[in-house]
């Protein structure tokens, strides 16, 4: 029920933000933002390929708590390292990527900020899977709703001030805020370091 409440908030936020951002950015600006976010979403899927399965199926099946903790940390470290590596490689190859994959209206600043979104989103996806494993969905859902509301309050002003780059910047800050709130929360088994 906690995760259902969170999904309801996220879906309502989507219904609110789409018309507001489309109005604030204009049709062309919103289309540019959408193309970049679709590209970033595909990269995130590639980085996470298999990780969620490992966290939700294979790791919970292990009987030893220390081994489960060690496996979780290994998946987390590999996922975050891979996401940063891919983001940096995409940044290094930004000229051909922008020339071949995006409309000419996409500014470099938008691609640059969106690449920072990849590691934050991957980290939160892996933490989310582990939170569900550890049956701590209620505490997580509360923090995720707070982070989502904070994001929502900042999205339109950021879009008005900085355009699509401002929107992606707010999304990056939202990912960092959520990861920080999970780290500061009462998730002792989640953060239990393997001996």
Short mmCIF file of C-alpha atoms in Angstrom, two decimals, residues 17-35 105 156 159-160 162-164 167:
data_model
loop_
_atom_site.label_atom_id
_atom_site.label_comp_id
_atom_site.label_asym_id
_atom_site.label_seq_id
_atom_site.Cartn_x
_atom_site.Cartn_y
_atom_site.Cartn_z
CA UNK A 17 3.77 18.65 -14.87
CA UNK A 18 3.21 17.69 -18.51
CA UNK A 19 0.73 20.49 -19.35
CA UNK A 20 2.57 23.01 -17.17
CA UNK A 21 5.96 22.26 -18.71
CA UNK A 22 4.52 22.13 -22.24
CA UNK A 23 3.00 25.59 -21.67
CA UNK A 24 6.16 27.00 -20.05
CA UNK A 25 8.68 25.55 -22.52
CA UNK A 26 6.50 25.77 -25.63
CA UNK A 27 5.95 22.95 -28.11
CA UNK A 28 9.49 23.04 -29.52
CA UNK A 29 11.14 23.25 -26.10
CA UNK A 30 9.05 20.41 -24.69
CA UNK A 31 9.79 18.28 -27.76
CA UNK A 32 13.52 18.90 -27.31
CA UNK A 33 13.30 17.95 -23.64
CA UNK A 34 11.35 14.79 -24.51
CA UNK A 35 13.92 13.61 -27.06
CA UNK A 105 17.85 22.79 -31.41
CA UNK A 156 8.01 25.15 -13.40
CA UNK A 159 11.68 25.79 -16.64
CA UNK A 160 10.71 29.47 -16.79
CA UNK A 162 16.48 28.14 -17.59
CA UNK A 163 14.30 26.24 -20.03
CA UNK A 164 14.71 22.50 -20.54
CA UNK A 167 13.97 21.05 -15.75
#
